[in-house]
XYZ file of C-alpha atoms in Angstrom:
766
model
C 136.035 81.906 185.110
C 132.184 81.325 184.397
C 130.306 84.111 182.367
C 128.164 86.571 184.290
C 124.487 87.213 184.592
C 124.728 90.388 182.768
C 126.412 88.331 180.014
C 123.665 86.242 179.812
C 121.157 89.105 179.648
C 123.169 90.817 176.783
C 124.658 87.502 175.169
C 127.952 88.845 173.779
C 129.318 85.606 174.846
C 133.141 85.146 175.403
C 134.031 81.895 176.428
C 136.904 82.611 178.015
C 137.264 80.723 181.407
C 140.405 82.360 182.404
C 139.367 85.778 181.625
C 139.575 88.221 184.439
C 136.327 88.273 186.485
C 136.536 91.557 188.152
C 135.770 94.903 186.600
C 136.733 98.147 188.544
C 135.803 101.649 187.178
C 138.515 104.368 187.597
C 136.374 105.817 190.458
C 136.448 102.666 192.236
C 140.222 102.103 192.156
C 141.354 99.845 195.360
C 142.289 101.879 198.819
C 144.833 99.676 200.224
C 146.766 99.935 203.631
C 150.236 98.977 202.137
C 151.556 99.365 198.835
C 149.951 96.434 196.276
C 147.966 94.938 198.963
C 145.231 92.164 198.475
C 143.134 90.448 200.727
C 143.431 87.022 201.814
C 142.018 84.366 204.171
C 143.965 82.988 206.682
C 143.367 79.701 207.624
C 144.629 78.411 211.207
C 144.767 75.214 213.230
C 143.127 76.231 216.423
C 144.376 73.270 218.242
C 147.889 74.656 217.846
C 146.999 78.325 219.086
C 149.595 79.063 222.179
C 148.484 79.190 225.440
C 150.171 82.786 225.937
C 146.734 84.197 223.818
C 143.775 83.971 225.807
C 141.499 84.155 222.610
C 141.803 83.796 218.917
C 141.739 87.432 218.206
C 144.704 88.134 220.466
C 146.688 85.102 218.246
C 145.345 86.229 215.013
C 146.768 90.079 215.686
C 150.485 88.286 216.819
C 150.153 86.685 213.489
C 149.464 89.515 211.592
C 152.325 91.579 213.557
C 154.772 88.915 212.824
C 154.442 89.774 208.987
C 154.456 93.351 209.338
C 156.905 93.928 211.765
C 158.840 96.531 209.892
C 155.425 98.851 209.388
C 153.218 100.491 211.169
C 150.473 97.411 212.525
C 147.216 98.410 211.758
C 144.362 96.329 213.609
C 141.795 97.266 210.981
C 143.683 94.984 208.538
C 141.739 92.338 209.960
C 138.116 92.562 208.587
C 136.795 89.067 209.136
C 137.243 86.280 211.729
C 135.742 82.574 211.152
C 134.989 80.487 213.728
C 132.263 77.811 212.439
C 133.184 76.307 209.132
C 136.866 76.939 209.973
C 139.219 78.845 212.413
C 141.118 81.908 210.858
C 140.883 85.498 209.754
C 140.624 87.498 206.664
C 143.146 90.334 206.342
C 144.735 92.793 203.579
C 148.420 92.064 203.098
C 151.186 92.637 200.411
C 152.007 89.182 198.674
C 155.346 89.345 200.730
C 153.419 89.502 203.945
C 151.045 86.730 202.924
C 154.339 84.615 202.301
C 155.301 85.434 205.801
C 152.180 84.527 207.202
C 151.786 81.010 205.342
C 155.169 80.073 207.159
C 153.930 81.277 210.913
C 153.277 78.256 213.060
C 149.665 77.073 213.296
C 148.623 78.564 209.589
C 147.514 76.095 207.536
C 146.524 77.705 204.640
C 146.559 81.004 202.939
C 143.989 81.783 200.211
C 143.717 84.601 197.573
C 140.611 86.353 198.021
C 139.469 86.145 194.782
C 136.095 87.016 193.041
C 133.788 84.578 192.263
C 130.822 85.868 189.617
C 127.074 85.155 189.707
C 125.771 82.267 186.963
C 122.755 84.115 185.996
C 106.646 79.430 186.707
C 106.012 76.935 185.161
C 109.053 74.766 186.258
C 107.755 73.456 189.355
C 105.033 71.825 187.045
C 107.701 71.019 184.441
C 109.250 68.949 187.444
C 105.846 66.825 188.104
C 105.181 68.934 191.542
C 101.613 69.334 191.240
C 99.403 70.295 194.195
C 98.298 66.806 196.186
C 100.980 64.953 194.193
C 104.270 63.592 195.238
C 105.962 65.944 197.359
C 103.556 68.746 197.457
C 100.694 67.636 199.631
C 97.035 68.745 199.629
C 97.714 71.274 202.251
C 100.907 72.237 200.790
C 102.865 71.849 204.645
C 105.804 70.015 202.573
C 109.020 71.911 203.871
C 108.059 74.368 206.617
C 110.545 73.341 208.989
C 113.470 73.393 206.547
C 115.501 76.515 206.098
C 117.155 77.535 202.522
C 119.906 79.715 202.956
C 121.171 81.650 199.649
C 124.616 83.202 199.408
C 123.503 85.774 196.772
C 122.915 89.575 195.903
C 120.162 89.901 198.302
C 116.577 90.084 198.766
C 113.596 92.520 197.733
C 111.665 91.315 200.870
C 107.998 93.093 199.722
C 107.696 90.949 196.785
C 104.727 88.875 197.323
C 106.618 85.716 196.673
C 107.830 86.363 200.157
C 104.728 86.846 201.978
C 104.270 84.459 205.087
C 100.631 84.102 205.331
C 99.846 80.358 206.782
C 102.910 79.685 207.783
C 103.480 78.385 211.386
C 106.181 80.095 213.792
C 109.649 80.104 212.866
C 111.390 76.825 214.150
C 112.587 77.465 217.585
C 115.756 76.013 216.922
C 116.753 78.777 214.580
C 119.624 81.168 215.562
C 119.624 83.430 212.684
C 119.007 87.573 212.749
C 117.445 90.241 210.427
C 120.223 93.047 209.929
C 118.475 96.196 210.039
C 120.201 98.429 207.885
C 119.877 101.170 204.826
C 116.248 100.549 203.657
C 116.030 97.256 205.587
C 113.816 97.571 208.739
C 112.412 94.757 211.064
C 109.122 94.328 209.087
C 111.265 93.099 206.228
C 111.671 89.482 207.765
C 109.034 87.459 208.660
C 107.813 83.832 209.330
C 109.103 83.224 205.383
C 111.771 85.118 205.152
C 113.388 84.251 208.490
C 117.105 85.810 208.178
C 118.712 88.259 206.243
C 122.339 89.255 206.331
C 124.845 90.924 204.245
C 128.537 90.814 204.111
C 130.882 93.401 202.624
C 134.114 93.944 204.343
C 135.649 91.750 201.267
C 134.554 94.155 199.110
C 135.455 97.012 200.675
C 138.927 95.547 201.202
C 138.957 95.843 197.214
C 137.899 99.464 197.640
C 134.372 98.765 196.625
C 132.708 101.135 199.232
C 129.587 102.098 196.667
C 129.237 105.553 198.120
C 127.906 106.587 195.025
C 124.672 104.827 195.972
C 124.970 101.878 193.530
C 124.343 99.387 196.316
C 122.080 99.135 199.347
C 124.239 98.490 202.407
C 122.126 96.283 203.684
C 120.114 92.772 202.842
C 118.214 94.375 200.289
C 118.848 93.599 196.580
C 120.120 96.366 194.164
C 120.732 93.669 191.113
C 117.449 91.204 191.396
C 119.451 87.924 190.686
C 118.882 86.966 194.753
C 115.205 87.819 194.693
C 114.902 85.810 191.492
C 116.858 82.581 193.015
C 115.159 82.901 196.482
C 111.838 82.677 195.070
C 112.803 80.018 192.743
C 113.756 77.757 195.461
C 110.855 78.402 198.004
C 108.647 81.140 197.030
C 105.306 81.424 198.381
C 102.391 80.961 195.856
C 101.293 84.237 193.502
C 98.626 84.262 191.725
C 98.428 85.983 188.169
C 102.420 86.084 187.981
C 103.954 87.264 184.389
C 106.338 89.399 182.671
C 104.428 91.876 180.232
C 101.398 89.290 180.008
C 104.074 86.526 179.188
C 104.018 83.202 181.142
C 100.895 84.226 183.144
C 99.885 81.705 186.059
C 100.624 80.817 189.651
C 104.450 80.978 190.510
C 105.801 79.475 193.173
C 109.100 78.029 194.470
C 109.803 74.388 194.639
C 109.632 74.052 198.170
C 106.957 76.420 198.514
C 106.578 76.544 202.270
C 110.383 76.365 203.090
C 112.114 79.510 205.156
C 114.259 81.362 203.328
C 117.421 83.187 205.047
C 119.284 85.268 202.479
C 123.353 86.153 202.844
C 124.156 89.012 200.583
C 127.830 88.758 199.576
C 127.424 89.281 195.967
C 127.490 92.810 194.678
C 126.000 92.450 190.845
C 128.156 93.344 188.184
C 131.382 93.581 190.620
C 131.280 89.860 191.841
C 131.358 87.955 195.090
C 134.406 88.159 196.922
C 135.679 84.484 198.404
C 136.259 86.365 201.929
C 132.600 87.381 201.794
C 131.310 84.025 200.284
C 132.956 82.151 203.312
C 132.178 84.916 205.944
C 128.644 84.193 204.313
C 128.627 80.127 204.674
C 130.026 80.685 208.000
C 127.245 82.685 209.375
C 124.427 80.144 208.001
C 126.148 77.320 209.266
C 126.047 79.049 212.461
C 122.378 80.000 212.266
C 121.371 76.765 211.569
C 120.440 76.363 207.698
C 119.722 73.146 206.358
C 120.414 73.706 202.470
C 122.568 76.144 200.861
C 122.514 77.400 197.479
C 125.105 79.263 196.089
C 124.368 80.498 192.127
C 128.250 81.801 191.626
C 131.588 80.198 190.842
C 135.321 80.861 189.915
C 137.865 78.948 187.948
C 138.550 75.628 189.276
C 141.384 74.740 191.585
C 142.792 71.942 193.648
C 140.418 71.425 196.281
C 142.981 72.235 199.370
C 143.059 75.609 197.445
C 140.022 76.717 197.410
C 138.525 78.397 200.528
C 134.968 78.346 199.027
C 135.164 74.466 198.613
C 136.818 73.957 202.387
C 133.932 75.843 203.659
C 131.355 73.733 201.366
C 133.197 70.807 203.079
C 132.750 72.175 206.210
C 129.020 72.682 205.511
C 128.295 69.304 204.595
C 130.191 67.941 207.928
C 127.607 69.848 209.924
C 125.124 68.204 207.735
C 124.039 70.727 205.398
C 123.263 70.150 201.855
C 124.990 72.584 199.518
C 124.256 73.133 195.659
C 126.237 75.130 193.336
C 125.805 76.208 189.556
C 127.982 74.310 187.214
C 128.509 77.895 185.403
C 128.078 79.398 181.939
C 130.958 78.608 180.014
C 129.366 76.085 177.781
C 129.244 74.231 175.307
C 132.771 73.750 175.204
C 133.884 70.629 177.435
C 136.034 70.634 180.463
C 134.703 74.318 181.834
C 132.250 72.941 184.878
C 133.129 74.545 187.848
C 132.630 73.994 191.531
C 133.563 70.353 191.175
C 134.229 69.650 194.733
C 132.487 65.669 195.197
C 130.836 66.946 198.419
C 128.721 69.568 196.813
C 126.196 69.198 194.168
C 126.655 70.870 190.994
C 123.663 71.419 188.836
C 123.731 72.315 184.994
C 120.867 74.191 183.271
C 118.039 72.712 180.964
C 114.831 74.076 179.392
C 111.441 73.713 179.883
C 108.648 73.017 177.495
C 107.404 76.841 177.353
C 108.185 79.440 174.608
C 107.016 82.858 173.321
C 106.614 82.732 169.637
C 107.084 85.253 167.276
C 107.255 85.030 163.612
C 109.540 86.579 160.369
C 107.926 86.583 157.132
C 110.653 87.006 154.197
C 109.886 88.424 151.019
C 110.198 85.109 149.212
C 107.217 84.038 151.519
C 109.119 81.762 153.921
C 108.229 81.909 157.692
C 110.675 81.517 160.489
C 109.933 81.086 163.996
C 111.427 82.664 167.088
C 111.005 83.856 170.453
C 110.382 87.494 171.914
C 108.968 89.211 174.821
C 107.844 92.358 172.873
C 104.806 93.087 174.429
C 103.495 96.273 172.429
C 101.969 96.604 168.935
C 104.237 97.557 166.466
C 103.896 101.013 164.641
C 104.837 99.466 161.321
C 103.632 96.009 160.453
C 104.470 95.813 156.757
C 107.503 94.482 154.717
C 110.747 96.540 155.449
C 114.154 96.650 154.134
C 116.644 94.132 156.019
C 120.197 94.776 156.857
C 122.420 92.479 157.757
C 125.689 93.163 160.498
C 127.332 89.880 161.510
C 127.792 91.376 164.822
C 126.249 93.642 166.801
C 128.987 95.798 168.161
C 128.246 98.695 166.309
C 128.935 102.817 167.150
C 125.876 104.798 167.343
C 126.675 106.337 164.134
C 127.015 103.215 162.355
C 123.739 102.289 163.739
C 122.158 105.497 162.304
C 123.630 105.094 158.880
C 122.539 101.855 158.706
C 118.903 101.392 160.064
C 116.425 103.959 159.360
C 113.299 102.362 158.173
C 114.974 99.231 158.261
C 114.932 95.771 160.156
C 118.568 95.230 161.825
C 119.482 91.677 161.956
C 122.960 90.505 163.897
C 123.966 87.821 165.758
C 123.432 87.985 169.698
C 121.492 90.727 169.648
C 120.750 92.651 172.901
C 118.003 95.080 174.223
C 119.690 97.622 174.768
C 121.144 97.792 171.038
C 117.322 97.841 170.337
C 116.718 100.882 172.203
C 119.538 102.287 169.878
C 118.019 100.977 166.550
C 114.463 102.555 167.949
C 116.318 105.908 168.301
C 117.623 105.486 164.964
C 114.315 104.907 163.577
C 114.826 101.593 162.758
C 111.709 99.428 162.566
C 112.760 96.252 164.067
C 115.420 93.804 165.230
C 115.979 90.288 164.405
C 118.447 88.597 167.006
C 120.545 85.513 165.554
C 121.959 82.836 167.349
C 125.724 81.763 166.673
C 126.687 78.240 166.281
C 127.650 78.200 169.903
C 124.016 79.169 170.958
C 122.561 76.669 168.546
C 118.549 76.420 169.185
C 118.786 77.633 172.938
C 117.011 80.956 172.261
C 117.048 83.179 175.466
C 114.235 84.829 175.176
C 114.400 88.932 175.347
C 112.190 91.935 176.192
C 113.040 94.412 173.562
C 111.882 97.784 173.470
C 111.025 97.489 170.061
C 109.247 94.923 167.621
C 112.390 92.457 168.109
C 113.061 88.706 168.043
C 115.618 86.123 168.374
C 115.889 83.209 165.752
C 117.784 79.969 166.519
C 120.868 78.919 164.706
C 119.648 76.764 161.814
C 116.865 79.077 160.897
C 119.159 82.219 161.365
C 121.705 80.538 158.638
C 118.363 80.070 156.479
C 117.671 83.980 156.782
C 121.423 85.078 156.212
C 121.120 82.828 152.996
C 117.955 84.817 151.961
C 119.700 88.082 152.357
C 122.814 87.072 150.466
C 120.345 85.613 147.789
C 118.690 88.883 146.756
C 119.393 92.193 145.903
C 115.897 93.596 147.498
C 115.608 91.505 151.170
C 112.613 92.329 152.814
C 111.004 90.754 155.866
C 107.782 91.351 158.241
C 107.537 90.852 162.036
C 104.346 89.431 163.606
C 104.026 88.941 167.087
C 101.727 86.273 168.677
C 101.803 87.866 172.516
C 101.181 84.231 173.448
C 102.694 81.532 175.811
C 102.507 78.232 174.359
C 103.390 75.212 176.791
C 103.757 71.860 176.003
C 104.689 71.908 172.345
C 108.199 71.290 172.287
C 110.606 68.947 173.414
C 112.125 69.552 176.665
C 114.472 69.502 178.668
C 117.505 70.448 176.323
C 120.917 71.115 177.735
C 120.978 74.836 177.369
C 124.012 76.037 175.345
C 125.497 77.823 178.128
C 125.502 75.210 180.476
C 129.059 74.219 181.561
C 130.213 70.591 180.888
C 132.332 68.008 181.936
C 135.099 66.492 182.596
C 135.978 67.482 186.136
C 139.777 68.984 185.392
C 140.674 68.585 188.673
C 139.632 65.011 189.405
C 138.120 63.677 186.104
C 136.807 60.293 188.158
C 134.364 62.135 189.578
C 131.390 63.368 186.935
C 130.458 66.756 187.285
C 127.740 68.192 186.835
C 125.609 65.718 188.684
C 122.174 66.829 187.614
C 120.118 68.837 185.240
C 117.385 71.383 186.250
C 115.306 74.261 184.842
C 117.374 77.035 183.938
C 116.639 78.452 180.748
C 113.893 81.575 180.658
C 112.643 81.265 184.533
C 110.332 83.285 185.691
C 110.171 84.365 189.318
C 110.204 87.626 191.404
C 112.163 90.556 190.566
C 112.837 93.817 192.733
C 110.646 96.476 191.468
C 113.088 99.173 191.626
C 115.946 97.354 189.182
C 115.790 97.354 185.520
C 114.659 94.085 183.894
C 117.271 93.907 181.545
C 120.040 95.010 183.125
C 120.085 98.231 181.520
C 119.902 101.525 183.400
C 118.466 103.150 180.066
C 115.562 100.303 180.550
C 112.951 102.421 182.716
C 110.509 99.389 182.561
C 109.923 97.938 186.356
C 108.106 94.494 187.431
C 107.660 92.393 190.117
C 108.647 89.464 188.116
C 111.167 88.745 185.861
C 112.445 86.033 182.973
C 116.080 85.174 182.695
C 118.044 82.235 182.264
C 121.957 80.663 183.571
C 122.744 77.939 185.760
C 122.199 80.383 188.403
C 118.257 79.567 187.834
C 119.000 75.800 187.856
C 120.698 75.726 191.101
C 117.852 76.776 193.322
C 115.599 74.444 191.706
C 117.818 71.849 193.018
C 118.166 73.784 196.732
C 114.209 73.603 196.744
C 113.890 69.906 195.686
C 116.480 69.046 198.603
C 114.556 71.307 201.139
C 111.348 69.160 200.283
C 113.347 65.399 200.522
C 114.782 66.804 203.801
C 111.385 67.465 205.141
C 110.478 64.024 203.883
C 113.578 62.350 205.136
C 114.828 64.563 208.142
C 117.575 61.871 209.062
C 118.881 61.807 205.497
C 122.401 63.091 204.585
C 123.508 65.415 202.002
C 125.088 62.452 200.440
C 121.825 60.604 200.622
C 119.557 63.827 199.216
C 122.108 64.081 196.432
C 121.692 60.102 195.492
C 118.312 60.295 195.753
C 117.906 62.904 193.057
C 120.466 61.494 190.860
C 119.414 57.744 190.665
C 116.204 58.695 189.871
C 117.113 61.628 187.199
C 115.621 60.873 183.919
C 117.984 60.986 180.948
C 114.642 61.287 178.357
C 112.968 64.185 177.464
C 108.930 64.885 177.426
C 109.147 62.907 174.354
C 110.581 59.662 175.998
C 113.589 60.350 173.762
C 117.242 61.428 174.703
C 117.899 64.875 175.787
C 119.303 67.062 173.385
C 121.873 69.538 173.451
C 120.972 72.947 172.246
C 123.736 73.886 170.413
C 123.941 70.831 167.948
C 120.301 68.798 168.645
C 122.396 65.801 169.103
C 121.816 63.904 172.006
C 123.565 64.615 175.432
C 126.245 62.663 177.031
C 126.592 62.626 180.960
C 129.265 65.197 180.630
C 126.322 67.680 179.851
C 123.625 66.395 181.969
C 125.155 64.352 184.694
C 122.919 61.847 185.912
C 119.915 63.155 183.819
C 117.126 65.814 184.609
C 115.521 66.277 188.355
C 112.440 64.226 188.992
C 111.429 65.449 192.227
C 108.514 62.789 192.759
C 110.548 59.762 191.941
C 113.572 60.935 193.973
C 111.060 61.049 197.410
C 111.005 56.867 197.059
C 114.245 55.707 195.691
C 114.395 52.678 197.316
C 118.595 52.632 197.756
C 120.959 55.543 197.848
C 124.426 55.705 198.054
C 125.829 57.454 201.198
C 128.945 59.439 202.195
C 130.277 60.771 205.289
C 132.867 62.683 206.199
C 135.509 59.702 206.307
C 134.881 58.671 202.851
C 135.354 62.312 201.621
C 138.998 62.116 203.825
C 139.984 58.766 202.366
C 139.194 60.363 199.017
C 141.733 63.201 199.637
C 144.394 60.569 200.697
C 143.728 58.762 197.561
C 144.602 62.131 195.696
C 148.039 62.161 197.464
C 146.929 65.343 199.653
C 149.498 65.816 202.222
C 148.551 65.480 206.124
C 149.015 69.428 206.032
C 146.333 69.654 203.226
C 143.900 67.290 204.640
C 143.985 69.294 207.937
C 142.504 72.163 206.449
C 139.219 69.955 205.813
C 139.807 68.202 209.178
C 140.879 70.071 212.002
C 140.458 67.331 214.166
C 143.373 64.336 213.761
C 141.889 61.901 211.478
C 143.627 58.856 210.065
C 142.755 57.730 206.000
C 143.081 54.949 203.957
C 143.439 55.076 200.327
C 140.987 53.453 197.929
C 141.794 50.539 196.257
C 140.093 51.187 193.151
C 141.524 54.587 193.215
C 139.600 58.044 193.287
C 136.719 56.280 191.118
C 135.893 54.184 194.187
C 134.509 56.911 196.297
C 130.887 55.976 196.991
C 129.604 58.216 194.008
C 125.877 57.852 192.358
C 128.079 57.960 189.150
C 131.126 56.033 187.775
C 133.684 57.605 185.581
C 136.430 54.671 184.065
C 139.698 56.303 182.630
C 141.948 53.979 180.186
C 145.160 54.946 178.982
C 148.074 52.748 177.273
C 148.952 51.191 180.502
C 145.293 50.776 182.062
C 143.287 48.218 180.287
C 140.835 47.281 183.097
C 139.192 49.007 186.227
C 137.418 47.660 189.169
C 135.167 50.151 191.111
C 133.419 49.187 194.142
C 130.249 51.129 195.432
C 127.883 50.277 198.714
C 124.116 50.831 198.734
C 122.078 51.725 201.535
C 118.476 50.671 201.779
C 115.838 53.357 202.409
C 113.041 51.785 201.508
C 110.976 49.846 204.522
C 109.965 46.430 202.923
C 112.555 43.509 202.021
C 113.437 43.935 198.383
C 115.715 41.914 195.836
C 117.442 43.699 193.221
C 118.956 42.761 189.896
C 121.584 44.209 188.017
C 121.339 45.819 184.540
C 123.764 47.464 182.471
C 123.254 49.646 179.439
C 126.452 49.773 177.245
C 125.567 51.276 173.988
C 129.381 50.116 172.862
C 130.036 46.612 174.100
C 132.657 46.349 171.210
C 134.680 49.038 173.033
C 134.295 48.216 176.786
C 133.145 45.051 178.663
C 131.271 45.871 181.735
C 130.668 43.032 184.572
C 128.796 43.475 187.419
C 129.176 41.531 190.682
C 126.870 39.946 192.093
C 124.225 40.411 189.901
C 121.525 40.323 192.529
C 121.041 41.770 195.919
C 118.742 40.949 198.344
C 117.927 43.519 201.104
C 116.182 42.967 204.355
C 115.428 45.464 206.718
C 115.719 49.525 206.255
C 119.452 50.808 206.478
C 121.011 47.823 205.372
C 124.078 48.009 203.527
C 125.184 45.928 200.417
C 128.419 46.270 198.376
C 128.984 45.379 194.687
C 131.923 45.447 192.154
C 132.065 46.470 188.593
C 134.394 45.716 186.178
C 135.449 47.658 182.990
C 137.586 46.273 180.707
C 138.587 48.303 177.479
C 138.877 46.571 174.342
C 140.415 49.569 172.086
C 143.867 48.674 170.924
C 144.679 52.344 169.543
C 143.190 55.234 171.083
C 141.752 58.105 168.262
C 140.994 61.312 170.691
C 138.237 62.242 167.564
C 136.711 58.843 167.532
C 136.809 56.959 170.959
C 137.349 59.698 173.135
C 133.687 59.224 174.912
C 131.350 56.762 175.528
C 128.610 56.420 178.261
C 125.813 54.118 179.719
C 124.246 53.629 182.769
C 124.133 50.850 185.949
C 120.947 50.079 187.042
C 119.761 48.047 190.024
C 115.966 47.554 189.746
C 112.892 45.850 190.629
C 108.942 46.244 190.252
C 109.225 48.918 192.502
C 112.612 50.886 192.165
C 115.030 51.547 189.456
C 118.553 53.186 190.867
C 120.251 54.406 188.028
C 124.081 55.504 187.855
C 125.688 57.163 185.015
C 128.562 55.497 183.590
C 131.307 57.400 181.541
C 134.320 55.890 179.811
C 137.053 58.115 178.901
C 140.502 57.034 176.990
C 143.294 59.375 177.415
């Protein structure tokens, strides 16, 4: 599983993807109807419903009764029915009952109702979205008929980011609703926030009643995550937005005039039950959203066993563009989640904004870190340094160690700073570890505190070990510095490929801003996730692939407004083939953890460039049948494919294997038997005038792989024309060394004077 948003606010990072994602305090133990019961999603084939049952509900009740014949039947066990993205229901069952249900005629899938975790402004300008340029017009009217739906923790509707001034009436085809419940009345929705609903039956089935007031039983956001992602995707322009004076300026979402619909299915620290996520997607598609953004995820599973992937497939089948976050389990490879090829998977990068603070050592050396500490320190001179490798200390240990000293430790968090201040410590220096590298998640410490990147942290440790009287002084510039650092870099937490379910499909697809992002925040929610932190504000700066996902959703909304007839695959292709693999200094994008060049397993096609994506020239399109053919090529059974396509459908296998899917990227895998691969792609012309494109291969290791494109020239006439080409990859490696020759990557480009259509290529040796 990916780490949670709270783990990024308090980065005691545990990079263990298989760890449990669900925490239950003693006072919230599950209340179950039968011994050892849990909740399941039962997927049915509606075409096989016996005629004796007049409605689906009658049929579902019969299915359930057949499984609990020896016990008292309870209709309340069914807590959801699904009727748009799939047919079926969610219910509480014991494992034995679930097995019985799975063998019932008409049941095509039974999925465990697991918990997904949340993957927790300058960024539009960093993306090149400037007033009067590209996708943002002079009147700022781009996207006002596009609806972005978010499945998240809810929304705080009073924030100015959700003001609807100047927006035209709600599109008449909108079918959604504003659910009026706990502190959420009819005035909460407007022409910006046109829909708001919440889904808690899956959480309740796990015993989470939230009767203690820890959550709102309405679409209102208690956690903050949903408010932040919603304003990032489509927040209205807000002048003088900042956090404690930092990052001051006009904050706006990527698609400033797009409409928002919030589907609350996540409950902060407790996560997001799959049954609630599926119910939210079902409602969103039914309501008429055009874009879906989900900054959450669970462990990767085979597509046919992943209820959320199946629901996302149905959304795409209905023309909805679906973006998911890649997860926060970087920097190790192979932990990327949300890897189905019909969704767009988003990694996180930095932007060119820093919040500098300095450490001056007793020997005169000065190191620069980052901090959101906004007060004038009571103590400004030199103080003794005390170093503890890990920040996990008891209160008594802190009291003994830090009085009138500056504490330094790895991955310091805000609540630790509160304890240091209480123990009369004078400062806190957080040190990035080797996993974090130079990726500093900036923190709003309550005492003089800052965070140093790994390389300077090592120099500081070396200093403290070199003298019997280590001392330091902390200085705070209270500034926001823009444009002086290389960006983007790949955030150290951003999950990397390869795709462990289907490595011939490159994931993540693309990179977007996800490090230290300013966006709206509920004014009743702690800024740092700690209930001991009494500070409140209408904006907050947080990090995660959760923050990068709504950037891509916003770009997709702008492209949908510009090209309303484009399919979800065309929108993704436009972003991927125009993405930038270089940073703002025109050098390769670096990895935070090592300052070495990133490969496609970290950045996908590169960093999104919305202005170039508006006019890509050519796109790689995909339809439902292409995805069905992919599943067929993966040797899915007819019963497994039926979970994605309830109507009868033929399928044929790709000649070149899974890698033949018409995706905007290539992965060529070699092993002892496979020395050559030939993959086929088809390009669709979306520009208006006739054009000729020439193929160019960027292959940094021609000694390892030969790449040949045929034909080398494509001549397109009218808009909508399709032309195909083949790429032959031949491995020249005789002996495979895992450490030396496991990964290489380059690009295949089709270009002319007007357009460059670029696809990343990854070469992998087993």
